Amino acid sequence: MPLLTPTNTIFFLCDIQSAFRTSIAGWDHLIFSANKLLKLANIVGCEVVSCTQAARALGPLDPAIDLNPLGNLHLGTFDKTIFSMTTSEVENILSARPHIQNIVLFGIEAHICVLQTALSLLHPTFRAKPYTPYVMADCLASCNSWEVPIVLQRLAQEGAFVSTTESIGFQLIGDSKHPKFKAFSALTKESKEGTARAGDFLVAGKRPEKETPSFVAKTSL
């Protein structure tokens, strides 16, 4: 198992398109976690690949996804018809970077495009050695939320690692003496509440309490 370091890791953002906003619960938590991961990638210097699914029909990435600060670290957004992110363009990116061994994977939908991306990385057709996907549990969603824990169990069985946005950050930094630790620590502190809310909703399945009904039904004896 390759040690997770910024030099051997790339981030994959999968299909976070605003067309899905109304059909996926916890969308704002998903956006928050995705942007947190993009900030992390910028801090540690990891490159980022993003994809859309059938953008002609489903539109671009959600405009709230903030890729601009990445500059040249963002290698592009690639549209696809296949469900895996391993399009020919993405395979070419990976092939040109033989040092890459780990993929931080996040987005939607967990049971379709994220699953098939992870499986493609675990069993690549364009190189002999598999990649190690790190799937972000607190930046993962599906239209059917009950699909997510099933997918995470399947991926763990296949050899992927299930992690979180905070845990992966500490792994990539590795040492409080790291030159980027101060910036990472600031990100951790400023995102603390949002991270907790995203984890409660997307991982623990906690939902806000329903509003008290404005009326009480009367029954007669």
Short mmCIF file of C-alpha atoms in Angstrom, two decimals:
data_model
loop_
_atom_site.label_atom_id
_atom_site.label_comp_id
_atom_site.label_asym_id
_atom_site.label_seq_id
_atom_site.Cartn_x
_atom_site.Cartn_y
_atom_site.Cartn_z
CA MET A 1 0.00 0.00 0.00
CA PRO A 2 1.59 3.32 -1.06
CA LEU A 3 1.93 5.97 1.63
CA LEU A 4 -0.38 8.90 0.96
CA THR A 5 1.70 12.00 0.14
CA PRO A 6 1.02 15.15 -1.89
CA THR A 7 3.52 14.04 -4.53
CA ASN A 8 1.77 10.74 -5.30
CA THR A 9 -1.84 11.89 -4.94
CA ILE A 10 -4.38 13.50 -7.26
CA PHE A 11 -7.94 14.64 -6.52
CA PHE A 12 -10.96 13.53 -8.61
CA LEU A 13 -14.16 15.63 -8.42
CA CYS A 14 -17.05 13.66 -9.89
CA ASP A 15 -20.14 15.21 -11.52
CA ILE A 16 -21.22 17.80 -8.94
CA GLN A 17 -23.61 19.45 -11.41
CA SER A 18 -26.36 21.79 -10.29
CA ALA A 19 -28.95 19.76 -12.22
CA PHE A 20 -28.83 17.32 -9.30
CA ARG A 21 -29.39 19.96 -6.62
CA THR A 22 -33.11 19.31 -6.16
CA SER A 23 -32.81 15.52 -6.18
CA ILE A 24 -29.95 15.05 -3.72
CA ALA A 25 -30.51 15.74 -0.04
CA GLY A 26 -27.76 17.68 1.70
CA TRP A 27 -26.56 19.41 -1.47
CA ASP A 28 -25.15 22.42 0.37
CA HIS A 29 -23.19 20.09 2.67
CA LEU A 30 -21.80 18.34 -0.41
CA ILE A 31 -20.71 21.66 -1.93
CA PHE A 32 -19.11 22.71 1.36
CA SER A 33 -17.09 19.50 1.61
CA ALA A 34 -16.05 19.65 -2.04
CA ASN A 35 -14.77 23.19 -1.68
CA LYS A 36 -12.95 22.21 1.49
CA LEU A 37 -11.18 19.45 -0.43
CA LEU A 38 -10.28 21.85 -3.23
CA LYS A 39 -8.77 24.23 -0.68
CA LEU A 40 -6.84 21.31 0.78
CA ALA A 41 -5.53 20.34 -2.66
CA ASN A 42 -4.39 23.93 -3.17
CA ILE A 43 -2.61 24.03 0.18
CA VAL A 44 -0.68 20.79 -0.32
CA GLY A 45 -0.15 21.22 -4.05
CA CYS A 46 -2.16 18.29 -5.39
CA GLU A 47 -3.54 18.44 -8.90
CA VAL A 48 -7.29 18.16 -9.47
CA VAL A 49 -9.32 16.57 -12.26
CA SER A 50 -13.06 17.23 -12.51
CA CYS A 51 -15.72 15.64 -14.67
CA THR A 52 -19.30 16.22 -15.73
CA GLN A 53 -21.84 13.65 -16.87
CA ALA A 54 -23.51 14.48 -20.20
CA ALA A 55 -23.17 18.22 -19.72
CA ARG A 56 -25.25 18.94 -22.81
CA ALA A 57 -28.26 17.57 -20.96
CA LEU A 58 -27.26 18.03 -17.30
CA GLY A 59 -25.30 21.27 -17.50
CA PRO A 60 -21.93 22.29 -16.05
CA LEU A 61 -20.51 21.86 -12.59
CA ASP A 62 -22.41 23.75 -9.90
CA PRO A 63 -21.16 27.36 -10.01
CA ALA A 64 -20.61 27.19 -6.24
CA ILE A 65 -17.71 24.77 -6.86
CA ASP A 66 -14.67 27.03 -6.55
CA LEU A 67 -11.96 25.78 -8.90
CA ASN A 68 -10.43 29.14 -9.81
CA PRO A 69 -7.97 29.44 -6.89
CA LEU A 70 -6.33 26.20 -8.01
CA GLY A 71 -4.84 27.82 -11.09
CA ASN A 72 -2.66 25.32 -12.96
CA LEU A 73 -3.38 22.65 -10.35
CA HIS A 74 -6.78 22.23 -11.99
CA LEU A 75 -6.05 20.03 -15.00
CA GLY A 76 -9.48 20.52 -16.53
CA THR A 77 -13.12 19.51 -16.47
CA PHE A 78 -13.87 16.66 -18.84
CA ASP A 79 -17.34 15.75 -20.01
CA LYS A 80 -18.19 12.08 -20.32
CA THR A 81 -20.87 9.66 -21.41
CA ILE A 82 -19.36 6.67 -19.62
CA PHE A 83 -20.09 6.55 -15.90
CA SER A 84 -16.46 6.19 -14.78
CA MET A 85 -14.24 9.26 -14.72
CA THR A 86 -11.51 7.29 -16.49
CA THR A 87 -12.15 8.79 -19.92
CA SER A 88 -9.39 8.72 -22.52
CA GLU A 89 -8.39 12.27 -21.50
CA VAL A 90 -8.17 11.33 -17.84
CA GLU A 91 -6.27 8.13 -18.63
CA ASN A 92 -3.78 10.25 -20.58
CA ILE A 93 -3.35 12.55 -17.58
CA LEU A 94 -2.66 9.59 -15.31
CA SER A 95 -0.36 7.89 -17.81
CA ALA A 96 1.70 11.08 -18.03
CA ARG A 97 2.08 10.98 -14.24
CA PRO A 98 3.43 7.52 -13.37
CA HIS A 99 4.27 8.76 -9.86
CA ILE A 100 0.56 9.06 -9.03
CA GLN A 101 -0.61 6.15 -6.91
CA ASN A 102 -3.49 7.55 -4.82
CA ILE A 103 -6.76 9.16 -5.89
CA VAL A 104 -8.88 11.26 -3.52
CA LEU A 105 -12.36 10.68 -4.93
CA PHE A 106 -15.53 12.61 -4.12
CA GLY A 107 -18.83 13.69 -5.67
CA ILE A 108 -21.96 12.06 -7.05
CA GLU A 109 -23.66 9.75 -7.54
CA ALA A 110 -22.07 7.37 -5.08
CA HIS A 111 -23.67 4.21 -6.47
CA ILE A 112 -23.04 5.02 -10.12
CA CYS A 113 -20.21 7.28 -11.25
CA VAL A 114 -18.19 7.31 -8.02
CA LEU A 115 -18.44 3.53 -7.68
CA GLN A 116 -17.50 2.88 -11.29
CA THR A 117 -14.62 5.37 -11.13
CA ALA A 118 -13.20 3.66 -8.06
CA LEU A 119 -13.54 0.22 -9.65
CA SER A 120 -11.83 1.45 -12.82
CA LEU A 121 -8.93 2.76 -10.73
CA LEU A 122 -8.66 -0.48 -8.80
CA HIS A 123 -8.64 -2.47 -12.04
CA PRO A 124 -7.13 -0.13 -14.67
CA THR A 125 -6.90 -1.30 -18.27
CA PHE A 126 -4.13 1.14 -19.18
CA ARG A 127 -1.51 0.04 -16.66
CA ALA A 128 -0.66 -3.09 -14.70
CA LYS A 129 -0.58 -1.62 -11.20
CA PRO A 130 -3.85 -0.55 -9.53
CA TYR A 131 -4.40 2.86 -8.02
CA THR A 132 -5.56 3.30 -4.43
CA PRO A 133 -8.82 5.29 -4.24
CA TYR A 134 -9.57 7.23 -1.06
CA VAL A 135 -13.32 7.81 -1.11
CA MET A 136 -14.51 10.78 0.94
CA ALA A 137 -17.51 9.67 3.00
CA ASP A 138 -18.45 13.24 3.93
CA CYS A 139 -18.34 14.41 0.31
CA LEU A 140 -20.42 11.70 -1.27
CA ALA A 141 -24.12 11.52 -2.10
CA SER A 142 -26.80 9.83 -4.19
CA CYS A 143 -30.39 10.60 -5.09
CA ASN A 144 -31.24 7.57 -2.95
CA SER A 145 -29.29 8.29 0.22
CA TRP A 146 -29.56 4.66 1.38
CA GLU A 147 -27.31 3.67 -1.54
CA VAL A 148 -24.27 5.36 0.02
CA PRO A 149 -23.47 2.96 2.91
CA ILE A 150 -23.92 0.01 0.57
CA VAL A 151 -21.43 1.54 -1.88
CA LEU A 152 -18.91 2.31 0.86
CA GLN A 153 -19.07 -1.28 2.08
CA ARG A 154 -18.61 -2.57 -1.47
CA LEU A 155 -15.64 -0.29 -2.13
CA ALA A 156 -13.94 -1.27 1.11
CA GLN A 157 -14.32 -4.91 0.10
CA GLU A 158 -12.79 -4.11 -3.30
CA GLY A 159 -9.74 -2.48 -1.74
CA ALA A 160 -10.57 1.23 -1.68
CA PHE A 161 -10.14 3.25 1.49
CA VAL A 162 -13.07 5.12 2.99
CA SER A 163 -11.95 8.33 4.65
CA THR A 164 -13.10 11.87 5.46
CA THR A 165 -12.13 15.38 4.44
CA GLU A 166 -10.40 16.06 7.75
CA SER A 167 -8.63 12.72 8.04
CA ILE A 168 -7.25 12.90 4.51
CA GLY A 169 -5.92 16.37 5.21
CA PHE A 170 -3.95 15.24 8.23
CA GLN A 171 -2.60 12.30 6.23
CA LEU A 172 -1.39 14.55 3.43
CA ILE A 173 0.21 17.03 5.85
CA GLY A 174 1.70 14.26 7.97
CA ASP A 175 3.71 16.44 10.37
CA SER A 176 3.02 19.59 12.38
CA LYS A 177 6.40 20.79 11.11
CA HIS A 178 5.16 20.65 7.51
CA PRO A 179 5.62 24.09 5.90
CA LYS A 180 1.91 24.15 4.99
CA PHE A 181 0.65 23.05 8.40
CA LYS A 182 -0.28 26.58 9.47
CA ALA A 183 -2.47 27.08 6.38
CA PHE A 184 -3.98 23.63 6.84
CA SER A 185 -4.66 24.29 10.51
CA ALA A 186 -6.46 27.52 9.58
CA LEU A 187 -8.60 25.61 7.06
CA THR A 188 -9.46 23.00 9.69
CA LYS A 189 -10.49 25.65 12.21
CA GLU A 190 -12.53 27.76 9.80
CA SER A 191 -14.38 24.71 8.45
CA LYS A 192 -14.96 23.02 11.81
CA GLU A 193 -18.69 23.69 12.12
CA GLY A 194 -19.43 23.01 8.46
CA THR A 195 -17.45 19.78 8.61
CA ALA A 196 -19.47 18.62 11.61
CA ARG A 197 -22.76 19.45 9.89
CA ALA A 198 -21.72 17.72 6.67
CA GLY A 199 -20.64 14.62 8.59
CA ASP A 200 -23.84 14.52 10.59
CA PHE A 201 -25.96 14.76 7.45
CA LEU A 202 -24.01 12.88 4.78
CA VAL A 203 -22.35 10.20 6.94
CA ALA A 204 -24.34 9.78 10.15
CA GLY A 205 -27.67 10.34 8.41
CA LYS A 206 -28.90 12.87 10.94
CA ARG A 207 -31.68 15.09 9.63
CA PRO A 208 -33.06 18.34 11.04
CA GLU A 209 -36.06 17.85 13.25
CA LYS A 210 -39.34 18.29 11.44
CA GLU A 211 -41.21 21.46 12.12
CA THR A 212 -44.04 21.21 14.61
CA PRO A 213 -47.32 20.95 12.69
CA SER A 214 -49.35 24.15 12.73
CA PHE A 215 -52.42 22.22 13.75
CA VAL A 216 -53.27 19.16 15.78
CA ALA A 217 -55.78 16.76 14.31
CA LYS A 218 -58.80 16.32 16.52
CA THR A 219 -60.36 12.94 17.08
CA SER A 220 -63.78 12.18 18.50
CA LEU A 221 -64.55 9.42 20.93
#
